[in-house]
């Protein structure tokens, strides 16, 4: 967040609406390119938060300047956080006296350029979180959007746009998928609710859950981060383990995906890269692989995912149908749907196995953060010796 | 079967194809506009306008790219939530993307493979999209199909070998002995009143003979005929013994591929073209069938009548299940064994308690005495089944039609009764 030393941001994937992504030319960027926001009046290298919707991206600098690029354009000052979705844009703005009491949450219609009146506005100051009596008060107060400060409500792209959360949940982080929600609480437990037809809730069934339900399969594990894709879910444990569950139609769970094998898109033909990653060769199952793992379309409960070379995860983010993970050693691995270059490997192939984004290794940059839009990926990286 | 035909189609032929396709579309880009409601986001509307601009501006490859974006985004909407809750506008957007993509694919000179690819895109629009511009996709499909004459069909490349993880199927098919069981009554062309009074109202199943005798399909349909009329069309096929099994999946393939892989040539897996509204997709086949007069006795409107097709090899078995609607089943080719249980037996058939499978039994009926009479339908007969009767082997999915390509591969599997074999065997090419 704001207290980290500034690094450089990169982007790759879909930019068909001219959203900030490298050169911004063309419809997609296949390899990481330095972020360049068209018409950026100020230096944006110290980005505080970044939120990408399908057709536009909202960037908030640590100085509080909000920049929109893509199908929505505009800029505003005095912003602390922003949340971008196709149907709703939410901005957490400082009050008239600067940061602190008086902060306001504003929701804007997608077409509005931050001028005029927002759709609605409500106070969202730290006084709401002051009633927490445990030491984790600062965590609940700083919950990033779509979790509202105070963690008593969250945003939603569909009406009702602001939904209450039971305070007893002590929500720390919230991630929203196309039809489900993941919640990480103060004790490191994960809860999920919403639609479940693709196994994205992780309770072992395909049934929907109307209210937050604890993921029993993860009990005993202290989770540090959760991420939600369109129909899949990822969590990172405090020890660096990754768990995935949900829909695997494009390999976004890094499990064998039938669709990729039929299109000839497995990694079987790329021996050198695989050796570096430490992953074994595995093409479409042949007659000798009688015991080969079958294709998995849906994984209804969490499965442990091993990154190549036993790397530990530090952070994860999901796009609509792809997944990106940052390791403790500063590497970026991506897998899943790659048609718009959102995996950053320089092509448009989809992958059902984790692959390291070589660009950062080549440039000797340490990746420190990742944030995915539905069809693109934004990455923060620093030179080693800093951060 | 599909053969590698003449690949060097004369330029005049392809020019004629493009001309024919272009003639189906409105002359100006203003007319190629969909009236869309609030649920379609502004950014998508902009994209559709952009796609239309590119098309009428003759910028084919950019139009193709934009159509892909439209297709990918609307595909995500089509896969969000229950199928019956998907806003129809998103399906129209999807169809729009398919239309532009299919037509753009055919603008440049290509070979039969390109035309087949365009036809596949049309079929995707018909399967998952909703009607736009007065059913334009049907017309485009007809033009493309006409261009793909049998001699010009692209070579059919068999699917890559998949490991056979199942035991070889027992090819011996036994014909069940009906003498010990009560048979469903048969009537020959009963009057509407008789049918209503004795079967529709009391909800008792009946076999009607003679009703479909005059339907053209009874004389015309054969594997060769189906190949000729529909061979290059893409349809959803279910692969796996039962839709309650873990290895069950739904795939898209052409009718030719389905016949080659799952009907002829000793297939390894069970493939079933089941519960598909084939006749909406391929109007030529619809001309071969009729709607029985008895359907007018039902509660709903005529528009609510859905016509599905089932097409498969011998030996397909569907799990015991029930339907919320009244049904007529017409057997055109082959024979089918059906066992029925009355709704009063619902508890005894152990329905799954999941939302997806609540109309499906967990048990496989074995040789126990059936409380309701079974039926063997011979070709040319119609079977009327009332609502909520449990029956096998024809199946239906969960409420709401299944989407191609988005099926659960690992349903939570309940325990089944320990019967080694099911008696729901069938024979003949049609089930």
Coordinates of C-alpha atoms in Angstrom, one line a residue, chain B:
Chain B
X1 CA -18.8 -40.0 -44.4
X2 CA -17.0 -36.7 -44.9
X3 CA -14.5 -36.9 -47.6
X4 CA -11.8 -34.7 -48.7
X5 CA -13.5 -33.0 -51.6
X6 CA -12.3 -30.5 -54.2
X7 CA -10.4 -28.0 -52.2
X8 CA -9.7 -25.6 -55.0
X9 CA -13.2 -24.1 -55.1
X10 CA -13.4 -21.8 -58.0
X11 CA -13.2 -18.1 -57.1
X12 CA -16.6 -17.5 -58.7
X13 CA -18.1 -20.0 -56.3
X14 CA -16.8 -18.3 -53.3
X15 CA -17.7 -14.9 -54.7
X16 CA -21.2 -16.2 -55.0
X17 CA -21.1 -17.4 -51.4
X18 CA -20.0 -14.0 -50.1
X19 CA -22.7 -12.3 -52.3
X20 CA -25.4 -14.6 -51.0
X21 CA -24.3 -14.0 -47.4
X22 CA -24.0 -10.3 -47.9
X23 CA -27.5 -10.2 -49.4
X24 CA -28.9 -11.6 -46.2
X25 CA -27.7 -8.7 -44.1
X26 CA -29.2 -5.3 -44.1
X27 CA -27.9 -2.9 -46.6
X28 CA -26.9 -0.2 -44.2
X29 CA -25.2 -0.3 -40.8
X30 CA -28.0 1.6 -39.2
X31 CA -30.3 -1.3 -39.9
X32 CA -27.9 -3.8 -38.3
X33 CA -28.8 -2.6 -34.9
X34 CA -30.1 -4.5 -32.0
X35 CA -32.5 -2.9 -29.5
X36 CA -31.0 -3.9 -26.3
X37 CA -32.3 -3.3 -22.7
X38 CA -30.6 -2.0 -19.6
X39 CA -28.8 -5.3 -18.8
X40 CA -26.4 -4.9 -21.7
X41 CA -23.6 -2.6 -20.5
X42 CA -22.9 0.6 -22.4
X43 CA -19.4 -0.5 -23.2
X44 CA -20.8 -3.5 -25.0
X45 CA -23.3 -1.4 -27.0
X46 CA -20.3 0.7 -28.1
X47 CA -18.5 -2.4 -29.2
X48 CA -21.4 -3.7 -31.2
X49 CA -21.7 -0.4 -33.0
X50 CA -17.9 -0.5 -33.6
X51 CA -18.3 -4.0 -35.1
X52 CA -21.1 -2.9 -37.4
X53 CA -19.0 0.1 -38.5
X54 CA -16.1 -2.1 -39.3
X55 CA -18.2 -4.6 -41.2
X56 CA -19.8 -2.0 -43.4
X57 CA -16.5 -0.2 -43.8
X58 CA -15.1 -3.4 -45.3
X59 CA -12.5 -3.8 -42.5
X60 CA -12.9 -7.6 -42.3
X61 CA -10.1 -8.6 -40.0
X62 CA -10.8 -5.9 -37.5
X63 CA -14.4 -6.7 -37.6
X64 CA -13.5 -10.3 -36.8
X65 CA -11.4 -9.3 -33.9
X66 CA -14.2 -7.1 -32.5
X67 CA -16.7 -9.9 -33.0
X68 CA -14.4 -12.2 -31.0
X69 CA -14.4 -9.8 -28.1
X70 CA -18.2 -9.6 -28.3
X71 CA -18.5 -13.4 -28.3
X72 CA -16.1 -13.9 -25.5
X73 CA -17.8 -11.3 -23.3
X74 CA -21.3 -12.4 -23.9
X75 CA -20.2 -16.1 -23.5
X76 CA -19.3 -15.1 -19.9
X77 CA -22.7 -13.6 -19.4
X78 CA -24.3 -16.7 -20.8
X79 CA -22.4 -18.8 -18.2
X80 CA -23.3 -16.6 -15.2
X81 CA -26.2 -17.9 -13.1
X82 CA -28.9 -20.3 -14.2
X83 CA -29.5 -20.7 -17.9
X84 CA -33.2 -19.7 -17.5
X85 CA -32.1 -16.5 -15.7
X86 CA -29.7 -15.4 -18.4
X87 CA -31.1 -12.2 -19.9
X88 CA -32.3 -12.9 -23.5
X89 CA -30.5 -9.7 -24.6
X90 CA -27.1 -11.3 -23.8
X91 CA -28.1 -14.3 -26.0
X92 CA -28.9 -11.9 -28.8
X93 CA -25.6 -10.2 -28.4
X94 CA -23.9 -13.6 -28.6
X95 CA -25.9 -14.4 -31.8
X96 CA -24.8 -11.0 -33.2
X97 CA -21.2 -11.9 -32.6
X98 CA -21.7 -15.2 -34.3
X99 CA -23.4 -13.6 -37.3
X100 CA -20.6 -11.2 -37.9
X101 CA -17.9 -13.7 -37.3
X102 CA -19.4 -16.3 -39.6
X103 CA -20.0 -13.8 -42.4
X104 CA -16.5 -12.3 -42.0
X105 CA -14.9 -15.7 -42.2
X106 CA -16.4 -16.2 -45.6
X107 CA -15.4 -12.9 -47.1
X108 CA -11.9 -13.8 -48.1
X109 CA -11.3 -16.8 -50.4
X110 CA -11.0 -19.9 -48.4
X111 CA -11.6 -23.6 -48.7
X112 CA -14.2 -25.9 -47.4
X113 CA -12.6 -25.9 -44.0
X114 CA -13.3 -22.1 -43.7
X115 CA -16.9 -22.6 -44.7
X116 CA -17.3 -25.5 -42.2
X117 CA -15.8 -23.2 -39.5
X118 CA -18.3 -20.5 -40.4
X119 CA -21.1 -23.0 -40.2
X120 CA -19.9 -24.1 -36.8
X121 CA -20.0 -20.5 -35.6
X122 CA -23.6 -20.3 -36.9
X123 CA -24.5 -23.4 -35.0
X124 CA -23.0 -22.0 -31.8
X125 CA -25.2 -18.9 -32.3
X126 CA -28.2 -21.1 -32.8
X127 CA -27.4 -23.3 -29.8
X128 CA -26.6 -20.6 -27.3
X129 CA -27.9 -17.4 -28.8
X130 CA -31.4 -16.1 -29.4
X131 CA -33.1 -15.2 -32.7
X132 CA -32.0 -11.9 -34.2
X133 CA -32.9 -10.1 -37.4
X134 CA -35.7 -12.6 -38.2
X135 CA -33.8 -15.8 -37.7
X136 CA -30.9 -14.7 -39.8
X137 CA -28.6 -17.4 -38.5
X138 CA -30.9 -20.1 -39.9
X139 CA -30.7 -18.5 -43.3
X140 CA -26.9 -18.0 -43.1
X141 CA -26.5 -21.7 -42.0
X142 CA -28.6 -22.7 -45.0
X143 CA -26.5 -20.8 -47.4
X144 CA -23.3 -22.2 -45.9
X145 CA -24.6 -25.7 -45.9
X146 CA -25.7 -25.4 -49.5
X147 CA -22.1 -24.4 -50.3
X148 CA -20.8 -27.4 -48.5
X149 CA -22.0 -30.0 -51.0
X150 CA -21.2 -33.5 -50.1
X151 CA -18.2 -33.5 -52.5
X152 CA -16.8 -30.4 -50.9
X153 CA -17.0 -31.4 -47.2
X154 CA -13.7 -31.1 -45.5
X155 CA -11.8 -34.2 -44.4
X156 CA -13.0 -35.4 -41.1
X157 CA -10.0 -35.8 -38.8
X158 CA -10.8 -38.2 -36.0
X159 CA -10.5 -36.9 -32.5
X160 CA -7.1 -37.6 -30.8
X161 CA -7.0 -41.0 -29.1
X162 CA -8.2 -40.8 -25.5
X163 CA -7.2 -43.6 -23.1
X164 CA -9.9 -46.1 -22.5
X165 CA -10.3 -46.0 -18.8
X166 CA -13.5 -48.1 -18.8
X167 CA -14.0 -51.8 -19.4
X168 CA -15.1 -52.7 -22.9
X169 CA -18.8 -52.5 -23.1
X170 CA -20.7 -55.7 -23.2
X171 CA -21.9 -55.8 -26.7
X172 CA -24.5 -58.5 -26.0
X173 CA -27.9 -56.8 -25.8
X174 CA -30.8 -58.8 -24.4
X175 CA -34.3 -58.0 -25.2
X176 CA -36.3 -57.9 -22.0
X177 CA -39.0 -60.4 -21.4
X178 CA -42.3 -58.5 -21.1
X179 CA -44.5 -61.4 -20.4
X180 CA -44.0 -61.2 -16.7
X181 CA -44.7 -57.5 -16.6
X182 CA -47.8 -55.4 -17.3
X183 CA -47.6 -53.6 -20.6
X184 CA -48.7 -50.0 -21.2
X185 CA -52.0 -50.2 -23.1
X186 CA -52.0 -49.6 -26.8
X187 CA -54.7 -47.7 -28.8
X188 CA -55.0 -47.2 -32.5
X189 CA -55.7 -43.5 -33.4
X190 CA -58.1 -42.8 -30.5
X191 CA -60.3 -39.8 -30.7
X192 CA -59.2 -36.6 -28.9
X193 CA -62.1 -37.0 -26.5
X194 CA -61.2 -40.6 -25.7
X195 CA -57.6 -39.7 -25.2
X196 CA -58.4 -36.9 -22.9
X197 CA -60.9 -38.7 -20.8
X198 CA -59.0 -42.0 -20.4
X199 CA -55.4 -40.8 -20.3
X200 CA -54.8 -37.1 -20.1
X201 CA -57.1 -36.4 -17.3
X202 CA -56.4 -39.5 -15.2
X203 CA -52.7 -39.2 -16.0
X204 CA -52.2 -42.7 -17.3
X205 CA -49.6 -43.5 -20.0
X206 CA -50.6 -45.0 -23.3
X207 CA -49.1 -46.1 -26.5
X208 CA -50.7 -44.7 -29.6
X209 CA -50.4 -46.6 -32.8
X210 CA -51.0 -45.2 -36.3
X211 CA -50.7 -41.6 -35.3
X212 CA -47.3 -41.0 -36.9
X213 CA -47.6 -43.4 -39.8
X214 CA -47.8 -40.6 -42.4
X215 CA -45.0 -38.6 -41.1
X216 CA -42.3 -38.3 -43.9
X217 CA -39.6 -39.2 -41.4
X218 CA -40.9 -42.8 -41.2
X219 CA -40.0 -43.3 -44.8
X220 CA -37.1 -40.9 -45.3
X221 CA -34.9 -41.1 -42.2
X222 CA -31.8 -43.3 -42.2
X223 CA -28.2 -42.7 -41.2
X224 CA -27.4 -41.7 -44.8
X225 CA -30.2 -39.3 -45.0
X226 CA -29.3 -37.6 -41.6
X227 CA -25.7 -37.4 -42.8
X228 CA -26.8 -35.7 -46.0
X229 CA -29.1 -33.2 -44.4
X230 CA -27.3 -32.4 -41.2
X231 CA -23.9 -34.0 -41.3
X232 CA -21.9 -30.8 -41.1
X233 CA -24.0 -29.2 -38.4
X234 CA -22.7 -28.9 -34.8
X235 CA -24.7 -30.4 -32.0
X236 CA -24.2 -31.1 -28.3
X237 CA -23.5 -34.7 -27.5
X238 CA -23.4 -36.3 -24.1
X239 CA -20.5 -38.7 -23.6
X240 CA -20.7 -41.2 -20.7
X241 CA -23.0 -43.9 -19.6
X242 CA -25.3 -41.8 -17.5
X243 CA -25.5 -38.1 -16.7
X244 CA -25.1 -39.1 -13.0
X245 CA -21.7 -40.6 -13.6
X246 CA -18.5 -38.8 -12.9
X247 CA -17.1 -39.3 -16.4
X248 CA -20.1 -37.8 -18.0
X249 CA -19.5 -34.8 -20.2
X250 CA -21.1 -32.7 -22.9
X251 CA -19.2 -32.0 -26.1
X252 CA -19.9 -30.2 -29.3
X253 CA -19.3 -32.0 -32.6
X254 CA -20.8 -32.3 -36.0
X255 CA -23.5 -34.8 -36.7
X256 CA -21.0 -36.6 -39.0
X257 CA -18.4 -36.8 -36.2
X258 CA -21.1 -38.1 -33.8
X259 CA -22.2 -40.8 -36.2
X260 CA -18.6 -41.8 -37.0
X261 CA -17.4 -41.8 -33.4
X262 CA -20.4 -42.9 -31.4
X263 CA -22.8 -44.8 -33.6
X264 CA -20.7 -46.7 -36.1
X265 CA -17.3 -48.2 -35.8
X266 CA -17.7 -50.0 -32.5
X267 CA -17.5 -46.9 -30.2
X268 CA -15.5 -47.2 -27.0
X269 CA -17.6 -44.6 -25.2
X270 CA -21.3 -44.1 -25.1
X271 CA -22.4 -41.0 -26.9
X272 CA -25.9 -39.7 -27.0
X273 CA -27.4 -36.8 -28.9
X274 CA -30.1 -36.2 -26.3
X275 CA -32.8 -33.7 -25.6
X276 CA -31.6 -31.3 -28.2
X277 CA -34.0 -29.0 -30.1
X278 CA -32.5 -30.2 -33.3
X279 CA -35.6 -29.2 -35.3
X280 CA -35.2 -25.6 -34.4
X281 CA -31.6 -25.7 -35.5
X282 CA -32.2 -27.7 -38.7
X283 CA -35.5 -26.8 -40.3
X284 CA -35.1 -29.3 -43.1
X285 CA -35.6 -32.1 -40.5
X286 CA -38.6 -30.3 -39.0
X287 CA -40.4 -30.7 -42.3
X288 CA -40.2 -34.5 -41.8
X289 CA -42.2 -34.5 -38.6
X290 CA -45.6 -33.3 -37.4
X291 CA -47.1 -32.3 -34.1
X292 CA -49.7 -34.8 -33.0
X293 CA -53.2 -33.3 -32.7
X294 CA -53.4 -34.5 -29.1
X295 CA -50.9 -31.8 -28.2
X296 CA -53.6 -29.2 -28.5
X297 CA -55.3 -30.7 -25.5
X298 CA -52.5 -29.5 -23.2
X299 CA -52.6 -26.6 -20.8
X300 CA -50.2 -24.2 -22.4
X301 CA -49.9 -22.3 -25.6
X302 CA -48.7 -23.8 -28.9
X303 CA -45.5 -21.7 -28.7
X304 CA -44.6 -23.5 -25.5
X305 CA -44.4 -26.8 -27.2
X306 CA -40.7 -27.8 -27.4
X307 CA -39.6 -30.6 -29.7
X308 CA -36.5 -32.4 -28.8
X309 CA -34.6 -35.1 -30.6
X310 CA -32.8 -38.2 -29.3
X311 CA -30.3 -40.0 -31.4
X312 CA -27.9 -42.6 -30.4
X313 CA -26.4 -46.1 -30.8
X314 CA -27.8 -49.2 -29.3
X315 CA -27.3 -49.7 -25.6
X316 CA -27.8 -46.2 -24.4
X317 CA -29.4 -46.1 -21.0
X318 CA -30.8 -43.0 -19.3
X319 CA -31.2 -43.0 -15.5
X320 CA -34.6 -43.1 -14.0
X321 CA -36.0 -39.6 -13.9
X322 CA -39.1 -37.5 -14.2
X323 CA -40.3 -34.5 -16.2
X324 CA -42.4 -31.6 -15.2
X325 CA -44.1 -31.6 -18.6
X326 CA -46.4 -33.9 -20.5
X327 CA -44.6 -35.7 -23.2
X328 CA -45.2 -37.5 -26.4
X329 CA -42.3 -39.7 -27.5
X330 CA -42.2 -40.8 -31.1
X331 CA -40.0 -43.7 -32.1
X332 CA -38.8 -43.4 -35.6
X333 CA -36.1 -46.0 -36.0
X334 CA -35.1 -48.8 -33.7
X335 CA -36.7 -49.9 -30.5
X336 CA -36.7 -48.6 -27.0
X337 CA -37.5 -50.3 -23.7
X338 CA -39.1 -48.0 -21.2
X339 CA -39.9 -48.7 -17.6
X340 CA -42.3 -46.5 -15.8
X341 CA -43.1 -45.9 -12.1
X342 CA -46.0 -44.0 -10.8
X343 CA -45.5 -40.7 -9.0
X344 CA -46.8 -42.5 -5.9
X345 CA -43.6 -44.4 -5.8
X346 CA -41.4 -41.3 -5.7
X347 CA -40.0 -42.1 -2.3
X348 CA -39.1 -45.6 -3.3
X349 CA -36.9 -44.3 -6.2
X350 CA -34.7 -42.2 -3.9
X351 CA -34.5 -39.0 -5.8
X352 CA -31.2 -37.0 -5.4
X353 CA -31.6 -34.2 -2.9
X354 CA -29.5 -31.8 -4.9
X355 CA -31.1 -29.0 -6.9
X356 CA -29.5 -30.1 -10.1
X357 CA -30.6 -33.8 -9.9
X358 CA -33.8 -33.7 -7.9
X359 CA -35.8 -35.1 -10.8
X360 CA -33.3 -38.0 -11.1
X361 CA -33.4 -41.3 -9.1
X362 CA -30.3 -42.5 -7.4
X363 CA -31.1 -46.2 -8.0
X364 CA -30.9 -48.3 -11.1
X365 CA -34.0 -50.4 -11.5
X366 CA -33.1 -54.1 -11.6
X367 CA -35.2 -57.2 -12.1
X368 CA -37.7 -56.4 -9.4
X369 CA -41.4 -56.4 -10.1
X370 CA -42.3 -53.0 -11.5
X371 CA -45.3 -51.4 -10.0
X372 CA -46.0 -49.7 -13.3
X373 CA -46.0 -51.4 -16.5
X374 CA -43.1 -51.1 -18.8
X375 CA -43.4 -50.6 -22.6
X376 CA -41.4 -51.5 -25.6
X377 CA -42.0 -49.0 -28.3
X378 CA -41.6 -50.2 -31.8
X379 CA -40.9 -47.9 -34.7
X380 CA -43.9 -45.9 -35.7
X381 CA -45.5 -45.7 -32.3
X382 CA -46.1 -42.8 -30.1
X383 CA -46.0 -43.0 -26.4
X384 CA -47.8 -40.6 -24.2
X385 CA -46.4 -40.0 -20.8
X386 CA -47.9 -38.0 -18.2
X387 CA -46.3 -35.4 -16.0
X388 CA -44.1 -36.6 -13.1
X389 CA -44.2 -40.3 -14.1
X390 CA -40.8 -41.8 -13.4
X391 CA -39.3 -43.3 -16.4
X392 CA -36.2 -44.5 -18.1
X393 CA -34.3 -44.5 -20.4
X394 CA -35.0 -41.3 -22.2
X395 CA -33.7 -38.5 -20.0
X396 CA -34.1 -34.9 -19.4
X397 CA -31.7 -32.7 -17.6
X398 CA -32.5 -30.5 -14.6
X399 CA -35.2 -27.8 -15.0
X400 CA -34.0 -25.5 -17.7
X401 CA -32.1 -26.8 -20.7
X402 CA -28.5 -27.7 -20.2
X403 CA -25.9 -25.4 -21.8
X404 CA -23.4 -26.9 -24.1
X405 CA -19.9 -27.0 -22.7
X406 CA -20.8 -26.0 -19.2
X407 CA -21.6 -29.2 -17.4
X408 CA -20.4 -30.5 -14.1
X409 CA -17.9 -33.3 -14.6
X410 CA -17.8 -34.2 -11.0
X411 CA -21.3 -34.1 -9.6
X412 CA -21.6 -35.1 -6.0
X413 CA -22.4 -38.8 -6.5
X414 CA -24.8 -40.5 -4.2
X415 CA -24.7 -44.2 -3.6
X416 CA -26.6 -46.3 -6.0
X417 CA -28.5 -49.5 -5.3
X418 CA -26.1 -52.4 -5.9
X419 CA -27.7 -53.9 -9.0
X420 CA -25.1 -55.0 -11.4
X421 CA -27.0 -54.4 -14.5
X422 CA -29.8 -52.3 -15.7
X423 CA -32.6 -53.7 -17.7
X424 CA -33.0 -50.6 -19.7
X425 CA -31.5 -51.9 -22.9
X426 CA -32.3 -50.8 -26.3
X427 CA -31.5 -51.8 -29.8
X428 CA -31.4 -50.2 -33.2
X429 CA -29.7 -47.0 -34.3
X430 CA -32.3 -44.8 -32.7
X431 CA -33.1 -44.7 -29.0

